[in-house]
Amino acid sequence: MRVSEIERHDTDILILGTGGAGLFAALHAKQTAPEATKITIAVKGLIGKCGCTRMVQGGYNVALGGGDTVERHFMDTINGGKWLPNQDMAWRLCEQAVVRIRELENEVGCFFDRNADGSLHQKAFAGQTADRTVHKGDLTGIEIINRLMEKVLASGVEKLQEHRAVGLIPTKDGAALAGVLMIDMRTGAFRFVRAKTVLMATGGGPTMYKYHTPSGDKTMDGLAMALRAGLKLRDMEMVQFHPTGLLAGDHTRMTGTVLEEGLRGAGGQLVNHAGQRFMFDYDANGERATRDIVSRGIYAEMRKNNNPDQEGVFISMSHLGPENVRQKFKGMVKRCADSGFDLAAGKVEVVPTAHYFMGGVVVDVDTRTAMEGLYVAGEDAGGAHGSNRLGGNGVANSTVYGGIAGDTMGVDVKKHVYFRDPDNDVLAAELERAVYPLGQKPDLIMPLRRKLQDCMWDNVGVMRTEAGMKQGLGGIAEVSTELMTIGVDGSNLAFNLTWHDWLNLRSLCDISEVITKAGLARQNSRGAHYREDFPEPGAMEDSEFTVAQMQNGNVAVMREPVEFTIVKPGETVLPADAPETLVATQ
């Protein structure tokens, strides 16, 4: 296929992804851009039916009074992120969450659970000094994404569903973004979409691990495109493992799905195969420690057990009263029952599961990147969480920064009267990259993906060492090399899912290499990144974050100092008489 055969399409504002960030961006861009502005949303699947926001169970962190404040939320975010977050981004997240939750209720139409007096109910989540997580039972994401979807579908924006982005195409000088090369998955046709402003909100999806929570089509495509485009990626070693992923066996895709944090916040207990509660052996907060600590505690217990038929540990809720559990956690009780487990009255086997990616593209507080015309929000953007994301801060981050991106693009698009011309050499290279497997001899792809997942879980997982990560790099290289020898039957490209499986795995290999190299560069343990050979966190006041960038065809990793723009380690923005925690006083 030649560049001249690529279909062309123009729009003013292009939004890649229709999770919380993408849909909020579309709504806000509609409000701030000039009336005749053409806004287009593109998604790998169907609007509102794919992505990670829909899968959110737990809830939305926001300081709404009762002693809780934006300052307290901010300090919990900074402490949870082990002093690595971009403080200006973290502050804006906490501050704007208050605005966004009212918008979700009063303008978008979300219904959240309430107390008897009509106020929003806020539940306990680990690692936080206040009960601040607003929710809709344990199906919060479905409520948010359904209402957002209804608003966006009624807004008149252009929709490119089942369109996969495969390359960011810059201008000839590389300073600005001209548009995005896409595949119309319904036909297999290539389409180059020129746009004056582009939001990348494709989400993360660390599905390169044996156990993972996102659906298998979430494969780090956005970050892989950004890497090839020469953008800087920060905190790429920071893969968050949710402590309690359902362990239901290899026969079901339910394995790895989250049993949410509210279970432990409500008093759920973790026990090993001997029936012993163990988390207080690892942290004074027990099951309510932050996700990284609980994941390591579970992983340590798993390593003590040499029985291959007893891989995980168990979460137990029955002591809280089976009927109470069934009422509070209807979604998870049903999900477990569908997999043959009784969450309310029995025990459910769980394992740490790759859940969220704290790393991402370097952006400013308005979501702008170093490339003019490109904006990034949601899980594709790095900085807000540092080395560890608090449960409930993820969907808040997506909706807050999605709205900010929409506002920013709506203003910036007024400055760009003309479309930019693409670098046709890059366009040709991205096209060649995407069609490469169509010229190779077809073979099975899924065994290779499983090989990558085992490699990352064993060597670059919950606990890491230099030797293990170097072995992991070798394993990633083997998978990458073998992938280039495997082809796909290209006789019919319409909904050719094997082709897309191939492209998925290539994205995963690219980002797996970055994760591993960033992990080797960080010779201390912070948050989600724990090195057994460097267990100490290092001095907080000397904190640095990793920055990965493609240079001369290779991934280079550098380190940059954290700027303590609001608060320094050892200090706080809370009043001197503020209690250490509000949870203990309730």
Coordinates of C-alpha atoms in Angstrom, one line a residue:
M1 CA 0.0 0.0 0.0
R2 CA 1.2 3.5 -0.9
V3 CA 0.8 6.8 1.0
S4 CA -1.2 8.1 -1.9
E5 CA -3.9 5.4 -1.3
I6 CA -4.5 6.5 2.3
E7 CA -7.9 8.2 2.7
R8 CA -7.9 11.8 4.0
H9 CA -10.1 13.4 6.6
D10 CA -10.0 16.8 8.2
T11 CA -11.3 18.0 11.6
D12 CA -10.5 20.9 13.9
I13 CA -10.3 19.0 17.2
L14 CA -9.6 15.2 17.3
I15 CA -10.0 13.3 20.5
L16 CA -8.5 9.8 20.7
G17 CA -10.3 7.7 23.3
T18 CA -13.7 7.8 24.8
G19 CA -13.1 7.0 28.4
G20 CA -13.7 9.6 31.1
A21 CA -10.9 11.9 29.8
G22 CA -12.0 11.8 26.1
L23 CA -15.7 12.2 26.7
F24 CA -15.2 15.1 29.1
A25 CA -12.8 16.7 26.7
A26 CA -15.5 16.5 24.0
L27 CA -18.1 18.2 26.2
H28 CA -15.8 21.0 27.3
A29 CA -14.4 21.6 23.8
K30 CA -18.0 22.0 22.6
Q31 CA -18.5 24.7 25.2
T32 CA -15.2 26.7 24.7
A33 CA -14.5 26.3 20.9
P34 CA -16.0 28.6 18.3
E35 CA -19.4 27.6 17.2
A36 CA -18.4 26.2 13.8
T37 CA -15.6 24.1 15.2
K38 CA -15.6 20.5 14.0
I39 CA -15.0 18.1 16.9
T40 CA -14.3 14.4 16.2
I41 CA -14.0 11.6 18.7
A42 CA -12.2 8.3 17.6
V43 CA -12.1 5.1 19.6
K44 CA -10.7 1.6 19.1
G45 CA -14.0 0.1 20.1
L46 CA -17.5 1.5 20.6
I47 CA -18.2 4.8 22.5
G48 CA -19.0 4.1 26.1
K49 CA -18.5 0.4 25.7
C50 CA -14.8 0.1 26.0
G51 CA -11.9 1.7 28.0
C52 CA -11.0 1.6 31.6
T53 CA -13.4 4.2 33.1
R54 CA -16.3 2.0 32.5
M55 CA -14.6 -0.7 34.7
V56 CA -14.1 1.6 37.7
Q57 CA -15.8 0.0 40.7
G58 CA -14.5 1.9 43.7
G59 CA -15.3 5.6 43.2
Y60 CA -14.2 9.2 42.9
N61 CA -12.0 11.0 45.5
V62 CA -13.1 14.5 46.4
A63 CA -12.9 16.6 49.5
L64 CA -16.5 17.7 50.4
G65 CA -16.2 18.9 53.9
G66 CA -16.8 17.1 57.2
G67 CA -13.3 18.2 58.1
D68 CA -11.8 17.0 54.8
T69 CA -10.2 19.7 52.7
V70 CA -8.5 20.0 49.3
E71 CA -5.2 20.5 51.3
R72 CA -5.7 17.1 53.1
H73 CA -6.5 15.4 49.8
F74 CA -3.4 16.9 48.3
M75 CA -1.2 15.8 51.1
D76 CA -2.6 12.3 50.9
T77 CA -1.8 12.3 47.1
I78 CA 1.7 13.5 47.7
N79 CA 2.5 11.1 50.5
G80 CA 0.9 8.2 48.6
G81 CA 3.0 9.1 45.5
K82 CA 6.1 9.1 47.8
W83 CA 7.0 12.7 46.9
L84 CA 7.4 12.0 43.2
P85 CA 4.2 13.7 41.9
N86 CA 4.2 16.9 39.9
Q87 CA 2.8 19.0 42.7
D88 CA 1.0 21.5 40.5
M89 CA -0.8 18.7 38.7
A90 CA -1.7 17.0 42.0
W91 CA -3.0 20.2 43.5
R92 CA -5.1 21.0 40.4
L93 CA -6.5 17.4 40.5
C94 CA -7.6 17.8 44.1
E95 CA -8.9 21.3 43.7
Q96 CA -10.9 20.7 40.5
A97 CA -12.3 17.4 41.7
V98 CA -14.7 19.4 43.8
V99 CA -15.8 21.3 40.7
R100 CA -16.0 18.2 38.6
I101 CA -18.1 16.1 41.0
R102 CA -20.8 18.9 41.0
E103 CA -20.6 19.0 37.2
L104 CA -21.1 15.2 37.1
E105 CA -24.1 15.4 39.3
N106 CA -25.8 18.6 38.1
E107 CA -24.9 18.8 34.4
V108 CA -24.0 15.3 33.3
G109 CA -26.7 13.7 35.4
C110 CA -24.9 11.1 37.5
F111 CA -26.6 9.6 40.5
F112 CA -24.3 8.7 43.4
D113 CA -25.1 7.0 46.7
R114 CA -26.2 9.4 49.4
N115 CA -26.5 9.5 53.2
A116 CA -29.8 9.8 55.0
D117 CA -29.5 13.6 55.1
G118 CA -29.1 13.8 51.3
S119 CA -25.4 14.5 51.3
L120 CA -23.1 12.4 49.1
H121 CA -21.9 9.2 50.8
Q122 CA -18.1 8.9 50.9
K123 CA -16.5 5.6 51.8
A124 CA -13.1 4.6 53.1
F125 CA -10.2 3.8 50.7
A126 CA -6.7 2.7 51.6
G127 CA -3.9 5.2 52.1
Q128 CA -6.2 8.2 52.8
T129 CA -6.8 10.1 56.0
A130 CA -10.5 10.8 55.3
D131 CA -13.4 8.9 53.9
R132 CA -13.7 10.8 50.6
T133 CA -14.6 8.3 47.9
V134 CA -17.9 9.2 46.2
H135 CA -19.5 6.1 44.6
K136 CA -22.5 4.4 43.0
G137 CA -22.4 1.2 44.9
D138 CA -19.4 -0.7 43.4
L139 CA -20.3 0.2 39.8
T140 CA -19.3 3.8 39.8
G141 CA -17.6 3.8 36.4
I142 CA -20.6 2.4 34.6
E143 CA -22.7 5.3 36.0
I144 CA -20.2 8.0 35.0
I145 CA -19.5 6.6 31.5
N146 CA -23.1 5.9 30.7
R147 CA -24.2 9.5 31.5
L148 CA -21.2 11.0 29.7
M149 CA -21.9 8.8 26.7
E150 CA -25.5 10.1 26.5
K151 CA -24.4 13.7 26.7
V152 CA -21.7 13.3 24.0
L153 CA -23.9 11.3 21.6
A154 CA -26.5 14.1 21.8
S155 CA -23.9 16.8 21.3
G156 CA -23.5 16.4 17.5
V157 CA -19.7 15.6 17.6
E158 CA -18.4 13.5 14.8
K159 CA -17.8 9.8 15.7
L160 CA -15.2 7.5 14.3
Q161 CA -15.9 4.3 16.1
E162 CA -13.8 1.2 15.6
H163 CA -10.9 3.4 14.4
R164 CA -7.5 2.5 15.7
A165 CA -4.8 5.1 15.9
V166 CA -1.5 3.7 14.7
G167 CA 0.8 6.8 14.4
L168 CA 1.2 10.4 15.4
I169 CA 2.3 12.3 12.2
P170 CA 4.3 15.5 12.8
T171 CA 5.1 18.3 10.5
K172 CA 8.3 18.2 8.5
D173 CA 10.3 20.0 11.2
G174 CA 8.9 17.8 14.0
A175 CA 7.8 20.8 16.1
A176 CA 4.0 20.3 15.7
L177 CA 1.5 17.6 15.1
A178 CA -0.2 17.5 11.7
G179 CA -2.6 14.6 12.4
V180 CA -3.0 10.9 13.1
L181 CA -2.8 7.8 10.9
M182 CA -5.7 5.5 11.7
I183 CA -7.1 2.1 10.6
D184 CA -10.8 1.8 10.1
M185 CA -11.2 -1.6 11.7
R186 CA -14.5 -2.2 10.0
T187 CA -12.9 -2.2 6.5
G188 CA -9.2 -2.3 7.1
A189 CA -8.7 0.9 5.2
F190 CA -6.1 3.5 6.4
R191 CA -7.3 7.0 7.1
F192 CA -5.1 10.0 7.8
V193 CA -7.0 12.5 10.0
R194 CA -5.6 16.0 9.9
A195 CA -6.4 18.1 12.9
K196 CA -5.5 21.5 14.4
T197 CA -5.5 20.1 17.9
V198 CA -5.3 16.4 19.0
L199 CA -6.0 14.9 22.5
M200 CA -4.4 11.6 23.2
A201 CA -6.6 9.9 25.8
T202 CA -6.3 6.3 24.8
G203 CA -5.7 5.1 28.4
G204 CA -3.0 2.8 29.7
G205 CA -3.6 -0.9 30.1
P206 CA -0.6 -2.8 31.5
T207 CA -1.8 -6.1 29.9
M208 CA 1.8 -7.2 29.4
Y209 CA 1.5 -8.9 32.8
K210 CA 0.2 -12.4 33.5
Y211 CA -2.5 -11.0 35.8
H212 CA -4.1 -7.7 34.7
T213 CA -7.3 -5.9 35.2
P214 CA -7.9 -4.0 31.9
S215 CA -9.4 -5.8 28.9
G216 CA -7.0 -7.4 26.5
D217 CA -7.5 -4.7 23.8
K218 CA -5.9 -2.1 26.1
T219 CA -2.3 -2.3 25.1
M220 CA -0.5 1.0 25.7
D221 CA -0.9 2.1 22.1
G222 CA -0.9 5.8 22.9
L223 CA 2.4 5.6 24.8
A224 CA 3.9 3.5 22.1
M225 CA 3.0 6.2 19.5
A226 CA 4.3 9.0 21.7
L227 CA 7.6 7.1 22.2
R228 CA 8.0 6.8 18.5
A229 CA 7.2 10.5 18.0
G230 CA 10.1 11.4 20.3
L231 CA 8.1 12.7 23.2
K232 CA 9.4 12.3 26.8
L233 CA 7.7 9.8 29.1
R234 CA 8.1 10.0 32.8
D235 CA 7.7 7.5 35.7
M236 CA 7.5 4.6 33.3
E237 CA 8.7 2.1 35.9
M238 CA 5.6 2.8 38.0
V239 CA 3.1 0.1 37.3
Q240 CA 0.5 -0.2 39.9
F241 CA -0.6 -3.6 41.0
H242 CA -4.0 -3.7 42.6
P243 CA -3.6 -6.1 45.6
T244 CA -6.8 -8.0 45.0
G245 CA -7.4 -9.4 41.6
L246 CA -9.7 -12.3 41.3
L247 CA -7.9 -15.6 40.8
A248 CA -10.4 -17.8 39.0
G249 CA -8.1 -20.0 36.8
D250 CA -6.8 -19.9 33.3
H251 CA -10.2 -21.0 31.8
T252 CA -11.8 -17.6 32.4
R253 CA -11.1 -14.0 31.5
M254 CA -12.4 -13.0 34.9
T255 CA -9.0 -13.8 36.4
G256 CA -7.2 -10.6 37.2
T257 CA -10.4 -8.5 37.4
V258 CA -10.4 -6.2 40.5
L259 CA -12.1 -6.9 43.8
E260 CA -12.2 -3.2 44.7
E261 CA -10.5 -1.4 47.6
G262 CA -13.8 -0.7 49.3
L263 CA -13.8 -4.3 50.5
R264 CA -10.7 -3.7 52.6
G265 CA -11.8 -0.2 53.5
A266 CA -15.0 -1.7 54.9
G267 CA -13.0 -4.2 57.0
G268 CA -12.3 -7.1 54.7
Q269 CA -9.4 -9.3 55.8
L270 CA -6.6 -11.0 53.9
V271 CA -5.7 -14.5 55.0
N272 CA -3.1 -17.0 53.7
H273 CA -3.7 -20.7 53.0
A274 CA -3.1 -21.5 56.6
G275 CA -6.0 -19.2 57.5
Q276 CA -3.8 -16.6 59.1
R277 CA -4.3 -12.9 58.7
F278 CA -0.9 -11.5 57.7
M279 CA -1.0 -7.9 56.5
F280 CA -0.1 -6.5 60.0
D281 CA 3.2 -8.4 59.6
Y282 CA 4.0 -6.0 56.8
D283 CA 2.4 -2.7 57.8
A284 CA 0.8 -1.1 60.8
N285 CA -2.2 -0.2 58.7
G286 CA -2.8 -3.8 57.8
E287 CA -5.3 -4.2 54.9
R288 CA -5.8 -0.5 54.7
A289 CA -2.2 0.3 53.7
T290 CA -1.6 1.7 50.3
R291 CA -1.9 -0.6 47.3
D292 CA 1.9 -1.0 46.8
I293 CA 2.4 -2.2 50.3
V294 CA -0.6 -4.6 50.3
S295 CA 0.5 -6.0 46.9
R296 CA 4.0 -6.7 48.2
G297 CA 2.6 -8.3 51.4
I298 CA 0.4 -10.6 49.3
Y299 CA 3.3 -11.4 46.9
A300 CA 5.6 -12.2 49.9
E301 CA 3.0 -14.6 51.3
M302 CA 2.7 -16.2 47.8
R303 CA 6.4 -16.8 47.7
K304 CA 6.4 -18.6 51.1
N305 CA 3.9 -21.1 49.7
N306 CA 5.5 -23.8 47.5
N307 CA 2.2 -25.5 46.5
P308 CA 1.5 -24.7 42.8
D309 CA -2.2 -25.4 43.4
Q310 CA -2.3 -22.6 46.1
E311 CA -1.0 -19.6 44.2
G312 CA -2.8 -16.6 45.8
V313 CA -4.2 -15.6 49.1
F314 CA -7.8 -15.1 50.2
I315 CA -10.0 -12.1 51.0
S316 CA -12.6 -12.8 53.7
M317 CA -15.7 -10.6 54.2
S318 CA -18.1 -13.0 56.1
H319 CA -17.3 -11.6 59.5
L320 CA -19.0 -8.3 58.4
G321 CA -22.3 -10.2 57.9
P322 CA -23.1 -11.9 54.6
E323 CA -26.3 -9.9 54.1
N324 CA -24.5 -6.6 54.7
V325 CA -21.8 -7.5 52.2
R326 CA -24.4 -8.5 49.6
Q327 CA -26.1 -5.2 50.0
K328 CA -23.0 -3.0 50.0
F329 CA -21.1 -4.8 47.2
K330 CA -23.8 -6.2 44.9
G331 CA -21.6 -6.0 41.8
M332 CA -18.7 -7.9 43.2
V333 CA -20.8 -10.5 45.0
K334 CA -22.4 -11.3 41.6
R335 CA -19.1 -11.2 39.7
C336 CA -17.6 -13.7 42.2
A337 CA -20.7 -15.9 42.1
D338 CA -20.5 -16.0 38.3
S339 CA -16.9 -17.4 38.8
G340 CA -18.0 -19.9 41.4
F341 CA -17.1 -18.0 44.6
D342 CA -19.1 -16.7 47.5
L343 CA -17.7 -13.3 48.5
A344 CA -20.3 -12.6 51.1
A345 CA -20.1 -15.8 53.2
G346 CA -16.9 -17.6 52.1
K347 CA -13.4 -16.8 50.9
V348 CA -12.2 -15.7 47.5
E349 CA -8.7 -16.3 46.2
V350 CA -6.9 -13.2 45.0
V351 CA -3.6 -12.2 43.5
P352 CA -1.9 -8.8 42.8
T353 CA -3.0 -7.7 39.3
A354 CA -1.5 -5.1 37.0
H355 CA -4.0 -2.3 37.2
Y356 CA -2.9 1.2 36.4
F357 CA 0.0 3.0 34.9
M358 CA 1.3 6.0 36.8
G359 CA 3.8 6.8 34.0
G360 CA 3.0 8.7 30.9
V361 CA 3.7 11.6 28.6
V362 CA 5.3 14.7 30.2
V363 CA 2.6 17.4 30.1
D364 CA 1.9 20.8 31.8
V365 CA -1.0 21.5 34.0
D366 CA -3.1 22.4 31.0
T367 CA -2.4 19.1 29.3
R368 CA -0.1 20.6 26.6
T369 CA 2.9 18.6 25.4
A370 CA 6.2 19.6 23.9
M371 CA 4.7 19.0 20.5
E372 CA 2.4 21.9 19.4
G373 CA -1.1 20.7 18.7
L374 CA -0.8 17.6 20.9
Y375 CA -2.5 17.3 24.3
V376 CA -2.6 14.3 26.7
A377 CA -5.0 13.5 29.5
G378 CA -6.0 10.6 31.6
E379 CA -3.8 7.5 32.1
D380 CA -1.7 8.5 29.0
A381 CA -0.4 11.5 31.0
G382 CA 2.3 11.2 33.7
G383 CA 3.0 13.3 36.7
A384 CA -0.2 13.6 38.9
H385 CA 0.3 10.4 40.8
G386 CA 4.1 10.0 41.1
S387 CA 5.0 6.5 42.2
N388 CA 1.6 5.3 43.5
R389 CA -2.0 6.2 42.7
L390 CA -4.5 6.4 45.5
G391 CA -7.6 4.4 44.9
G392 CA -10.3 6.8 43.8
N393 CA -7.8 9.3 42.3
G394 CA -7.9 7.6 38.8
V395 CA -11.4 8.5 37.6
A396 CA -11.0 11.9 39.3
N397 CA -7.8 12.5 37.3
S398 CA -9.4 11.4 34.0
T399 CA -12.5 13.6 34.3
V400 CA -10.6 16.6 35.8
Y401 CA -7.9 16.7 33.2
G402 CA -10.2 15.6 30.4
G403 CA -12.3 18.7 31.0
I404 CA -9.1 20.9 31.2
A405 CA -7.9 19.4 27.9
G406 CA -11.3 20.3 26.3
D407 CA -11.1 23.8 27.6
T408 CA -7.5 24.3 26.5
M409 CA -8.0 22.9 23.0
G410 CA -11.2 24.9 22.6
V411 CA -9.2 28.1 23.2
D412 CA -6.0 27.0 21.3
V413 CA -7.9 26.0 18.2
K414 CA -8.8 29.6 17.6
K415 CA -5.1 30.3 17.0
H416 CA -4.7 27.8 14.3
V417 CA -6.4 29.0 11.1
Y418 CA -4.7 26.5 8.8
F419 CA -4.1 22.7 8.9
R420 CA -0.5 21.7 9.1
D421 CA 1.1 19.6 6.4
P422 CA 2.4 16.2 7.5
D423 CA 5.9 14.8 7.1
N424 CA 5.2 12.2 4.4
D425 CA 8.3 10.3 5.3
V426 CA 6.9 9.6 8.8
L427 CA 3.5 8.9 7.3
A428 CA 5.1 6.3 5.0
A429 CA 7.1 4.8 7.9
E430 CA 4.0 4.4 10.1
L431 CA 2.1 2.9 7.2
E432 CA 4.9 0.4 6.6
R433 CA 5.1 -0.5 10.2
A434 CA 1.3 -1.2 10.4
V435 CA 1.2 -3.4 7.2
Y436 CA 4.4 -5.3 8.0
P437 CA 2.8 -8.5 9.3
L438 CA 0.6 -8.7 6.2
G439 CA 3.7 -9.7 4.2
Q440 CA 5.0 -12.4 6.6
K441 CA 3.9 -16.1 6.9
P442 CA 0.9 -16.4 9.2
D443 CA 1.4 -18.0 12.6
L444 CA 0.0 -18.0 16.1
I445 CA 0.4 -14.8 18.1
M446 CA -1.2 -15.5 21.4
P447 CA 1.5 -17.9 22.6
L448 CA 4.0 -15.0 22.2
R449 CA 1.8 -12.7 24.2
R450 CA 1.6 -15.2 27.0
K451 CA 5.4 -15.5 26.9
L452 CA 5.7 -11.8 27.3
Q453 CA 3.2 -11.8 30.2
D454 CA 5.1 -14.5 32.0
C455 CA 8.4 -12.7 31.4
M456 CA 7.1 -9.4 32.8
W457 CA 5.3 -11.0 35.8
D458 CA 8.4 -13.0 36.8
N459 CA 11.1 -10.4 36.2
V460 CA 9.6 -6.9 36.2
G461 CA 6.6 -7.4 38.5
V462 CA 5.7 -6.6 42.1
M463 CA 9.2 -7.0 43.4
R464 CA 12.3 -6.5 41.2
T465 CA 16.1 -6.9 41.1
E466 CA 18.8 -5.9 38.6
A467 CA 19.4 -9.4 37.6
G468 CA 15.7 -10.1 37.1
M469 CA 15.1 -7.0 35.0
K470 CA 18.1 -7.7 32.8
Q471 CA 16.7 -11.2 32.3
G472 CA 13.4 -9.5 31.5
L473 CA 15.0 -7.3 28.8
G474 CA 16.3 -10.4 27.2
G475 CA 12.9 -12.1 27.3
I476 CA 11.2 -9.0 25.8
A477 CA 13.8 -8.9 23.0
E478 CA 13.2 -12.5 22.2
V479 CA 9.4 -11.9 21.9
S480 CA 10.0 -8.8 19.8
T481 CA 12.3 -10.6 17.5
E482 CA 10.0 -13.6 17.1
L483 CA 7.0 -11.3 16.5
M484 CA 8.7 -9.9 13.5
T485 CA 8.9 -13.4 11.9
I486 CA 5.1 -13.9 12.4
G487 CA 2.6 -12.7 9.8
V488 CA -1.1 -12.3 9.5
D489 CA -3.4 -13.5 6.7
G490 CA -4.2 -10.2 4.9
S491 CA -6.7 -11.5 2.4
N492 CA -9.5 -9.8 4.3
L493 CA -8.7 -6.8 6.5
A494 CA -12.2 -6.1 7.6
F495 CA -12.3 -6.8 11.4
N496 CA -9.1 -8.7 11.0
L497 CA -8.6 -9.1 14.8
T498 CA -5.5 -11.2 14.3
W499 CA -3.9 -8.2 12.6
H500 CA -4.8 -6.1 15.5
D501 CA -3.6 -8.7 18.0
W502 CA -0.2 -8.4 16.2
L503 CA -0.2 -4.6 16.5
N504 CA -1.3 -4.9 20.2
L505 CA 1.6 -7.1 21.0
R506 CA 4.1 -4.8 19.3
S507 CA 2.9 -1.9 21.4
L508 CA 3.2 -4.0 24.5
C509 CA 6.7 -5.1 23.6
D510 CA 7.8 -1.5 23.0
I511 CA 6.4 -0.2 26.4
S512 CA 7.6 -3.3 28.3
E513 CA 11.2 -2.4 27.3
V514 CA 10.7 1.2 28.5
I515 CA 9.2 -0.1 31.8
T516 CA 12.2 -2.3 32.4
K517 CA 14.9 0.2 31.4
A518 CA 13.3 2.8 33.7
G519 CA 13.2 0.2 36.5
L520 CA 16.9 -0.5 36.1
A521 CA 17.6 3.3 36.2
R522 CA 15.8 3.7 39.5
Q523 CA 18.1 2.2 42.1
N524 CA 15.8 2.7 45.1
S525 CA 12.3 1.7 46.0
R526 CA 9.4 4.1 45.7
G527 CA 5.8 3.3 45.7
A528 CA 4.9 0.7 43.0
H529 CA 8.6 0.2 42.1
Y530 CA 10.2 -2.1 44.7
R531 CA 13.7 -3.3 44.3
E532 CA 14.8 -6.1 46.6
D533 CA 18.5 -5.2 45.9
F534 CA 17.8 -1.5 46.7
P535 CA 15.0 -1.6 49.3
E536 CA 15.5 1.9 50.7
P537 CA 13.4 4.7 49.3
G538 CA 16.3 7.3 49.3
A539 CA 16.1 10.8 50.7
M540 CA 12.7 12.4 49.9
E541 CA 14.3 15.8 49.5
D542 CA 16.6 14.5 46.8
S543 CA 13.7 12.9 44.8
E544 CA 14.2 12.4 41.1
F545 CA 11.8 11.0 38.5
T546 CA 12.9 9.0 35.4
V547 CA 12.4 10.3 31.9
A548 CA 12.5 8.0 28.9
Q549 CA 12.9 9.1 25.3
M550 CA 13.7 7.5 22.0
Q551 CA 17.1 8.7 20.9
N552 CA 18.7 7.4 17.7
G553 CA 16.5 4.4 17.6
N554 CA 17.2 3.4 21.2
V555 CA 15.3 4.0 24.5
A556 CA 17.4 6.3 26.7
V557 CA 16.5 6.9 30.4
M558 CA 17.4 10.1 32.2
R559 CA 16.6 11.4 35.7
E560 CA 15.2 14.8 36.6
P561 CA 14.8 16.4 40.1
V562 CA 11.3 16.7 41.4
E563 CA 10.3 20.4 41.9
F564 CA 8.7 20.9 45.3
T565 CA 6.6 23.8 44.1
I566 CA 4.0 23.7 46.9
V567 CA 5.4 21.7 49.8
K568 CA 8.7 20.1 50.7
P569 CA 9.4 16.7 52.4
G570 CA 8.9 17.0 56.1
E571 CA 6.5 19.8 55.7
T572 CA 2.7 20.0 55.2
V573 CA 0.1 22.4 53.9
L574 CA -2.3 21.4 56.7
P575 CA -2.9 23.7 59.7
A576 CA -0.7 22.9 62.7
D577 CA -3.7 21.8 64.7
A578 CA -5.1 19.5 62.0
P579 CA -5.5 15.8 63.2
E580 CA -3.3 13.3 61.5
T581 CA -6.3 11.4 60.2
L582 CA -10.0 11.9 60.2
V583 CA -10.7 8.2 59.8
A584 CA -9.7 7.4 63.4
T585 CA -11.9 10.2 64.8
Q586 CA -15.1 9.0 63.2

